[in-house]
Coordinates of C-alpha atoms in Angstrom, one line a residue:
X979 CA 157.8 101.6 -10.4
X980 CA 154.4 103.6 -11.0
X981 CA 151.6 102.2 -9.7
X982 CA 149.6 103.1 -12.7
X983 CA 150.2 103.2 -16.4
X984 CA 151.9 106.3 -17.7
X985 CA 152.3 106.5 -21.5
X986 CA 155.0 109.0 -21.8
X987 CA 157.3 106.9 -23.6
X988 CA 155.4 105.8 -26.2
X989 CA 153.7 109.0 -27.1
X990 CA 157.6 110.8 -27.9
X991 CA 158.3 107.7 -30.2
X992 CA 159.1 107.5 -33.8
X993 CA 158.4 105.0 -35.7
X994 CA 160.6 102.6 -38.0
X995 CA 161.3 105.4 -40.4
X996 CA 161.9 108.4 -38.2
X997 CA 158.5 109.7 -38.7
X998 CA 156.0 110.5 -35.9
X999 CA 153.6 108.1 -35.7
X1000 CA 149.7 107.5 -36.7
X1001 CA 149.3 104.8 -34.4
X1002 CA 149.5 104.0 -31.1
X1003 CA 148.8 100.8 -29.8
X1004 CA 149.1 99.4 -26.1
X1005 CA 148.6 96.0 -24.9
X1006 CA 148.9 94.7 -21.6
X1007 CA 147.5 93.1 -18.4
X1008 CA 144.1 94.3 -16.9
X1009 CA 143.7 97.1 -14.7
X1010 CA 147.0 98.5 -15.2
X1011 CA 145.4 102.4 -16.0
X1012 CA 146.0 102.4 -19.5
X1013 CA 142.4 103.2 -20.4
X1014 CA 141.8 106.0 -18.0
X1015 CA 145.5 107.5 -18.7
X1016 CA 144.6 108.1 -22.5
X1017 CA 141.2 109.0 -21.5
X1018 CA 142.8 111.4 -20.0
X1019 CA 144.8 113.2 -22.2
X1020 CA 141.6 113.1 -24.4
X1021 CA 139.7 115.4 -21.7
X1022 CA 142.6 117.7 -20.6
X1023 CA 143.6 118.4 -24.6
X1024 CA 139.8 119.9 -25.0
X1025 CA 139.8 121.6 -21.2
X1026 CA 143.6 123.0 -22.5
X1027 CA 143.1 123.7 -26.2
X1028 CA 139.9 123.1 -27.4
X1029 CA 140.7 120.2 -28.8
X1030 CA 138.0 117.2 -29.8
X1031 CA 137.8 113.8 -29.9
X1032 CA 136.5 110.5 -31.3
X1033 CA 135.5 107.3 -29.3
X1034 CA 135.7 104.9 -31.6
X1035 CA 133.4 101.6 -31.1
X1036 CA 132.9 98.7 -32.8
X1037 CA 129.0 98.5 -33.3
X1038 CA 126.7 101.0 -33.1
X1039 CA 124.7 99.5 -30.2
X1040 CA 128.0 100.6 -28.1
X1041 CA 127.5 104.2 -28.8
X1042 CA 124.5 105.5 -27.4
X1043 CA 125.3 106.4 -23.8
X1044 CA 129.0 105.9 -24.0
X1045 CA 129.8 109.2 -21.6
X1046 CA 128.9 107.0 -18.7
X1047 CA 130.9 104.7 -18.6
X1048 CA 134.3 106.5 -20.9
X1049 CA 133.5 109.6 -18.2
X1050 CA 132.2 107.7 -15.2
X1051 CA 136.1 106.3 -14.0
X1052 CA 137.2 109.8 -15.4
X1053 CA 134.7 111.8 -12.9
X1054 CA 137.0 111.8 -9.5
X1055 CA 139.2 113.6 -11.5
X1056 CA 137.3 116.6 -12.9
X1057 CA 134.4 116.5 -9.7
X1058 CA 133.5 120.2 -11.4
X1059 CA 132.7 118.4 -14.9
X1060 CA 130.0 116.8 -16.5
X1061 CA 129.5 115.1 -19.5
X1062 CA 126.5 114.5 -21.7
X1063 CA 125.5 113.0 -25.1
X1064 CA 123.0 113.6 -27.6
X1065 CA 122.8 110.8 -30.9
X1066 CA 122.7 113.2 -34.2
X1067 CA 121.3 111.5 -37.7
X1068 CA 118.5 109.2 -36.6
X1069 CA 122.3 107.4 -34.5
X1070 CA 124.9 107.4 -37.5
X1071 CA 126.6 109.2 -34.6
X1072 CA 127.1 110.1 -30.7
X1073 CA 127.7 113.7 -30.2
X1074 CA 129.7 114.4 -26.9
X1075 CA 129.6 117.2 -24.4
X1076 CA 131.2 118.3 -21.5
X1077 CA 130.0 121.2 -19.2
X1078 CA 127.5 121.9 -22.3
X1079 CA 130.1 122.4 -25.1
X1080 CA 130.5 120.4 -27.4
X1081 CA 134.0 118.2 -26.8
X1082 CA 133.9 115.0 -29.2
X1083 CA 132.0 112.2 -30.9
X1084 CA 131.3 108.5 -30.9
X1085 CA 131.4 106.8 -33.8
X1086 CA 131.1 103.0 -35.0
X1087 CA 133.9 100.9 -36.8
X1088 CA 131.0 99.0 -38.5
X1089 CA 129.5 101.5 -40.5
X1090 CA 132.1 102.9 -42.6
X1091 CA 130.0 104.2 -45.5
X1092 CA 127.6 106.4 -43.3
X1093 CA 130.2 108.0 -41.5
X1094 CA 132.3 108.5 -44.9
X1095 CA 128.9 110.1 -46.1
X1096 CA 129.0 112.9 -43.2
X1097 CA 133.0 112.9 -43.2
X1098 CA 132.8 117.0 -43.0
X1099 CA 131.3 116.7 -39.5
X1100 CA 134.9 115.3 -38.3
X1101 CA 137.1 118.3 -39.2
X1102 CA 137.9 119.5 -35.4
X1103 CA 138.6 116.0 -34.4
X1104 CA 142.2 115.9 -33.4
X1105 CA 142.5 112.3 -31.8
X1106 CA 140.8 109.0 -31.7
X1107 CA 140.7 106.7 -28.8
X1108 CA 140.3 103.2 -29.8
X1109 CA 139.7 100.9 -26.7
X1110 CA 139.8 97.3 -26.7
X1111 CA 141.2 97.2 -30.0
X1112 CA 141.7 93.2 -29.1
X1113 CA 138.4 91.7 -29.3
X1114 CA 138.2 88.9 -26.3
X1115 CA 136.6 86.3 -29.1
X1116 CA 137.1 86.0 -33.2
X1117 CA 133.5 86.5 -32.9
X1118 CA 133.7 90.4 -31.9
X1119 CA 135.3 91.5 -34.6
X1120 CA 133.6 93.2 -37.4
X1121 CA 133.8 91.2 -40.4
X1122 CA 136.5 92.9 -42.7
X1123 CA 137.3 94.9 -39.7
X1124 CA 140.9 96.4 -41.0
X1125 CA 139.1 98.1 -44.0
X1126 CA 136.3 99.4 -42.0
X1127 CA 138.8 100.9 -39.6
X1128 CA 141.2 102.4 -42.4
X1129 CA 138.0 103.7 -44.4
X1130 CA 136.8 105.4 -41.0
X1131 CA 140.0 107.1 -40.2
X1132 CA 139.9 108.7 -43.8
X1133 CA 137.2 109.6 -43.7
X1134 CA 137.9 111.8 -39.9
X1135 CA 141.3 112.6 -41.3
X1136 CA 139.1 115.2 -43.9
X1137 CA 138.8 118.6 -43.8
X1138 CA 140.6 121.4 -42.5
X1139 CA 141.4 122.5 -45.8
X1140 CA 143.9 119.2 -46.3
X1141 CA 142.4 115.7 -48.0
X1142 CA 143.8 114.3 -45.3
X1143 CA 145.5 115.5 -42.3
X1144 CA 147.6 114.0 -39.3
X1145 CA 145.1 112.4 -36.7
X1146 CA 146.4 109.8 -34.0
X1147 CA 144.9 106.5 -33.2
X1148 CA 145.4 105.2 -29.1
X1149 CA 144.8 101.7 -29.4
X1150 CA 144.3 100.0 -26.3
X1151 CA 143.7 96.8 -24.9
X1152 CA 144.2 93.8 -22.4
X1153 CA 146.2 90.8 -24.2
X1154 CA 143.8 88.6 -25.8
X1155 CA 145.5 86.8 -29.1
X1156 CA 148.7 87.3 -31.2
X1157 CA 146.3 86.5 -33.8
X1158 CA 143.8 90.0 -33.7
X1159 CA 143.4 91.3 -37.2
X1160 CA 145.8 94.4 -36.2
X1161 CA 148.7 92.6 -35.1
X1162 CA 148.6 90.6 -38.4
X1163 CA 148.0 93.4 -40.6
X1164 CA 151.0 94.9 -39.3
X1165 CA 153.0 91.8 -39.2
X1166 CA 153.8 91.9 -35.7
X1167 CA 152.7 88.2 -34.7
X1168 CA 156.0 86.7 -36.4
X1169 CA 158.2 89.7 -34.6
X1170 CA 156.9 89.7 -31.0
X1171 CA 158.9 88.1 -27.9
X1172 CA 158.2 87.5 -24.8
X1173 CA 161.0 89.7 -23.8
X1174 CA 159.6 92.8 -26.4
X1175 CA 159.0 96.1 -24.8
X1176 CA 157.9 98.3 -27.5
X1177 CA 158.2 97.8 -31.1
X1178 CA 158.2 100.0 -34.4
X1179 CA 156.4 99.6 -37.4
X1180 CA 155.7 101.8 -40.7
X1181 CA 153.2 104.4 -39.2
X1182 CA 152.9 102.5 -35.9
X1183 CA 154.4 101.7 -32.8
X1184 CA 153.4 99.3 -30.0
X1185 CA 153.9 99.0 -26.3
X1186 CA 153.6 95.3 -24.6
X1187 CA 153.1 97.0 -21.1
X1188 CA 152.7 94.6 -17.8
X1189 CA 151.8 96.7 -14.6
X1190 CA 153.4 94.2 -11.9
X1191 CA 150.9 96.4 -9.2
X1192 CA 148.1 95.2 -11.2
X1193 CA 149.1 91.6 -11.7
X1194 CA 150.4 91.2 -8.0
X1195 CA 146.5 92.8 -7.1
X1196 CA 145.0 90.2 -9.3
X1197 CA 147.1 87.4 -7.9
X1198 CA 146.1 88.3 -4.0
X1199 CA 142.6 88.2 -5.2
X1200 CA 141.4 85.3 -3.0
X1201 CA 138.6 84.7 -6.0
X1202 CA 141.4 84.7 -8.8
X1203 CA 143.4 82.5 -6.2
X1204 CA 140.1 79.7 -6.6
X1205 CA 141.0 80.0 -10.6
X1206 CA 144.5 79.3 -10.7
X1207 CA 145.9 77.4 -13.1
X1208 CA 143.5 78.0 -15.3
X1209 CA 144.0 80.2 -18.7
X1210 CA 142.3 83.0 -17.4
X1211 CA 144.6 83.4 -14.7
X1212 CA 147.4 83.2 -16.4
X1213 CA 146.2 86.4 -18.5
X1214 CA 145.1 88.1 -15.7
X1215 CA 148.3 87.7 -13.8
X1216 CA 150.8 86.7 -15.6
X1217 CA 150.4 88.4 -18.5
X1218 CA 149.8 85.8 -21.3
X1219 CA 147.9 85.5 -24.2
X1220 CA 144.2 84.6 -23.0
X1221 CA 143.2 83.0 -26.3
X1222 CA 146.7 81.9 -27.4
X1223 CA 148.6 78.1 -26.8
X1224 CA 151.9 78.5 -28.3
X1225 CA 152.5 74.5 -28.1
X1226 CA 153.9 73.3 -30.9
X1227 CA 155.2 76.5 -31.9
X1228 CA 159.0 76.2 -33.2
X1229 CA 161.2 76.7 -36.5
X1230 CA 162.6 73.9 -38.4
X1231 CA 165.3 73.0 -40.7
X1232 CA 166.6 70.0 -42.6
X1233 CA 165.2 67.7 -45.1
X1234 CA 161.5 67.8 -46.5
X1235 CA 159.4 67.0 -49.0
X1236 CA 156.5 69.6 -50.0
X1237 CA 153.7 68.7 -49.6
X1238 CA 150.9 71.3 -50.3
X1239 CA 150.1 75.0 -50.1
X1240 CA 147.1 76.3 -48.2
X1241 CA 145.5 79.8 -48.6
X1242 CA 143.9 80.7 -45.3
X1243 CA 142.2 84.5 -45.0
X1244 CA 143.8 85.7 -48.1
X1245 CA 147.4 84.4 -46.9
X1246 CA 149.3 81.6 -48.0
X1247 CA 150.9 78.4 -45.8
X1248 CA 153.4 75.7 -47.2
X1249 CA 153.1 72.7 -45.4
X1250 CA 156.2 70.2 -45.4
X1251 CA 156.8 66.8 -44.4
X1252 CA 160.5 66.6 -42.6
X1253 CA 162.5 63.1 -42.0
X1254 CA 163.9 64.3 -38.5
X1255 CA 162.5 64.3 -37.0
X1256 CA 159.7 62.9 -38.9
X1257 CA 157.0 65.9 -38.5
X1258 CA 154.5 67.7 -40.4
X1259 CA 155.9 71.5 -40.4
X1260 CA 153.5 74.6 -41.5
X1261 CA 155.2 77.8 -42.6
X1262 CA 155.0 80.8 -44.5
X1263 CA 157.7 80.5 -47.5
X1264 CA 155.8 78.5 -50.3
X1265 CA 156.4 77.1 -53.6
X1266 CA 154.7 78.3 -56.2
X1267 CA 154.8 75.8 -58.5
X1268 CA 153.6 72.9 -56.4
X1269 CA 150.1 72.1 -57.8
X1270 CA 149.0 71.4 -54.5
X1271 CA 147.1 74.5 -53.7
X1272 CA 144.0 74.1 -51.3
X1273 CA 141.6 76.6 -50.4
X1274 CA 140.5 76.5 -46.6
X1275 CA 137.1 78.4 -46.8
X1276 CA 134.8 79.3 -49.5
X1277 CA 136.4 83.1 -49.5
X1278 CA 139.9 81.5 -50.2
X1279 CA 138.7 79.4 -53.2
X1280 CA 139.9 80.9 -56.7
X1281 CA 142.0 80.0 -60.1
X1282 CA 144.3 76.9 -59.0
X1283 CA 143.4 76.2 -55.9
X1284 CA 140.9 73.5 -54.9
X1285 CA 138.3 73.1 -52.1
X1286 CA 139.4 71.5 -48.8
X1287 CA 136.5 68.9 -49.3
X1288 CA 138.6 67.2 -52.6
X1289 CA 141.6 66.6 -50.4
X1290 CA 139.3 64.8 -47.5
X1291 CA 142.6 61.4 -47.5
X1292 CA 145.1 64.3 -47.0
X1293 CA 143.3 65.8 -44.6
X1294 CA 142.3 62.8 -42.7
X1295 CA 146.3 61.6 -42.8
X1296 CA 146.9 65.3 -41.1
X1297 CA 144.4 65.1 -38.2
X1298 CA 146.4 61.2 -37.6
X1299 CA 149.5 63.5 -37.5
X1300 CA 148.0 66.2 -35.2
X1301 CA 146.9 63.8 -32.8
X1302 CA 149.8 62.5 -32.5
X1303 CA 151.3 65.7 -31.6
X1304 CA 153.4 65.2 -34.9
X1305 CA 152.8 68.8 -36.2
X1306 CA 154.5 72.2 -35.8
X1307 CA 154.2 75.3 -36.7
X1308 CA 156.3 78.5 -37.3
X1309 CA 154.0 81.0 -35.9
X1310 CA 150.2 81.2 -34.4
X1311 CA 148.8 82.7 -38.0
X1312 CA 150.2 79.2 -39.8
X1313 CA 148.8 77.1 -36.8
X1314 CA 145.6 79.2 -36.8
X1315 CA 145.2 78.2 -40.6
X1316 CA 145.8 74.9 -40.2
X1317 CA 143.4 74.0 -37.6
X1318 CA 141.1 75.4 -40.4
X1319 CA 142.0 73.2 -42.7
X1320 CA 141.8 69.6 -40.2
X1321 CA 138.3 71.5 -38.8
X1322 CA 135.3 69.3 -39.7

C-alpha cells in the first residue's frame, strides 16, 4: 500500500455517462498527500507543457500570498524553483509565477461578478485546483456558494476561440460533513456508504480515499492519544465525518399518518407519524396536497407555505418527540432540516 496518496485511478475515470469528467473530487482523512499530489501535477503540467493554472479560494483575504504556503510543501521537490506572486486589479486577482514566468492565478469563489468581468484574462488556464472544498464549519461557506462556484468556472472556461471549453476541477478535502453544499448538489449524501470507494455522477466523480499510514500516524500521536474518544479523533483516525452524528439515521416502512411538509434550503421534507413503532419519521417523498406546508427560514417562505412561528404547538409536540429519542430520519439533509425547524 502507498504510503502517500496517488490519484491515478481517479484521474482515468469516466463518469456515469461514459464521458470524461469536469470534476474531480477527493475526500479523505488528513495528511494522506492528496493536496501536494494534485499540487503537483499542477506544477509539472506548466514545467512539461506550458500549461497554467487556477488556485481557487474561497475569499479574497486567502489570495494574496497564496504561493507560500500552495509552493512551500511543494519546494523539496523542485529545490531549483521559485515561485512568486504579484495581485493585478487593485486584488480582483493573484497573478502566479514561477522562475519569473508567468504559471497561473489565484482567484476567489466569492466574487463571481468581478472575475466574470475580466473572464478573458483566463484563456490559458487549463486546470483548477480547489482545496478544501469541505468547509470545516456551515459558517465558511460563501453564502450561495454552488452558484458562485458554477458562475466562476464559466466564466475561466472562456476563450480560446470556444464559449466554453473543457477545464477540470480537483476538489480536495479532509472529511468534514455529508452535508457540504457539493455533496448535496450532486446528490451524493443519500448514495454514500461507508463501504464506497469511488462513485460517478453526471460530470463528476468522487473518491472516499483513507490512507491507513496516515491514520495509523495520527493514532500513535501520543497528543491525539490524550483526545481519544472524542469526535475529533475519530476524524482524524478513523476516518469519520467530523461534523456528522448519523444516530437516528434509518429507513422506515409500515403504517403512517402525514403529518406536514417542511421546505428547508429550497428542498422539501415530509414528516410522518408511524404506529410501530410509534416514531416521528422525516423523509424526502412528500405529498403534495397536504396543506401542511411550513417554511423553516425566512428564505423558504412563499405561496402555501406558512412561517414556522404559526405552528409553535406542532413544534413544541416535536421537540417532546426528539427528546425522547422518538424521531428518525432517512438521511443527514432531512435530519439537518429538521433540527431547523425544532431550533429556537
Amino acid at each position: 500500500m502507498d504510503k502517500y496518496y496517488n490519484g491515478g485511478k481517479i484521474l482515468q475515470m469516466k463518469d456515469l455517462n461514459g464521458q470524461t469528467p469536469e470534476i474531480f473530487m477527493v475526500s479523505g482523512n488528513r495528511s494522506a498527500g492528496k493536496t501536494t499530489y494534485f499540487s503537483r501535477k499542477l506544477v509539472n503540467m506548466f514545467l512539461e507543457k506550458r500549461r497554467k493554472f487556477v488556485l481557487l479560494y474561497r475569499y479574497k483575504y486567502m489570495v494574496t500570498h497564496c504561493e507560500n504556503s500552495f509552493f512551500g510543501n511543494l519546494k523539496m521537490f523542485y529545490p531549483n524553483c521559485e515561485m512568486t506572486g504579484k495581485t493585478r486589479q487593485g486584488g480582483i486577482y493573484y497573478e502566479l509565477f514561477l522562475n519569473g514566468k508567468s504559471c497561473g492565478y489565484a482567484l476567489a469563489l466569492n466574487n463571481p461578478d468581478t472575475i466574470k468581468n475580466i473572464s478573458s484574462m483566463f484563456y490559458d488556464v487549463d486546470a483548477v485546483l480547489f482545496d478544501e472544498f469541505q468547509a470545516t464549519s456551515d459558517a465558511g461557506y460563501c453564502s450561495d456558494e454552488i452558484s458562485k462556484f458554477i458562475s466562476v468556472h464559466q466564466s475561466m472556461a472562456r476563450g480560446g476561440g470556444k464559449q466554453s471549453r473543457y477545464l477540470p476541477v480537483y476538489m480536495l478535502s479532509n472529511k468534514s460533513s455529508l452535508l457540504n453544499p457539493y455533496f448535496t448538489a450532486f446528490g451524493i449524501s443519500d448514495r454514500l456508504r461507508s463501504d464506497t470507494k469511488f462513485m460517478r455522477g453526471t460530470g463528476w466523480v468522487l473518491e472516499m480515499n483513507k490512507n491507513e499510514h496516515a491514520a495509523q500516524a495520527q493514532a500513535e500521536s501520543t497528543f491525539m492519544q490524550a483526545f481519544a474518544g472524542s469526535q475529533f479523533y475519530a476524524h482524524s483516525v478513523d476516518n469519520m465525518y467530523l461534523n456528522d452524528n448519523v444516530k437516528f439515521v434509518e429507513r422506515m416502512g409500515g403504517n403512517n399518518k402525514y403529518m406536514a411538509t417542511i421546505k428547508f434550503n429550497n428542498c422539501e421534507y415530509s414528516i410522518r407519524e408511524y404506529d410501530t413503532p410509534h416514531v416521528i419519521y422525516v423523509s424526502t417523498g412528500v405529498d403534495s396536497n397536504n396543506p401542511v406546508k411550513i417554511a423553516v427560514t425566512g428564505d423558504d417562505h412563499q405561496t402555501d407555505y406558512v412561517l414556522k412561528q404559526s405552528y409553535n404547538y406542532l413544534i413544541t409536540n416535536l421537540r417532546i418527540f426528539y427528546n425522547w429519542g422518538l424521531i428518525r430520519f432517512q438521511n443527514l439533509n432531512c435530519k439537518s432540516a429538521f433540527l431547523g425547524l425544532i431550533s429556537y
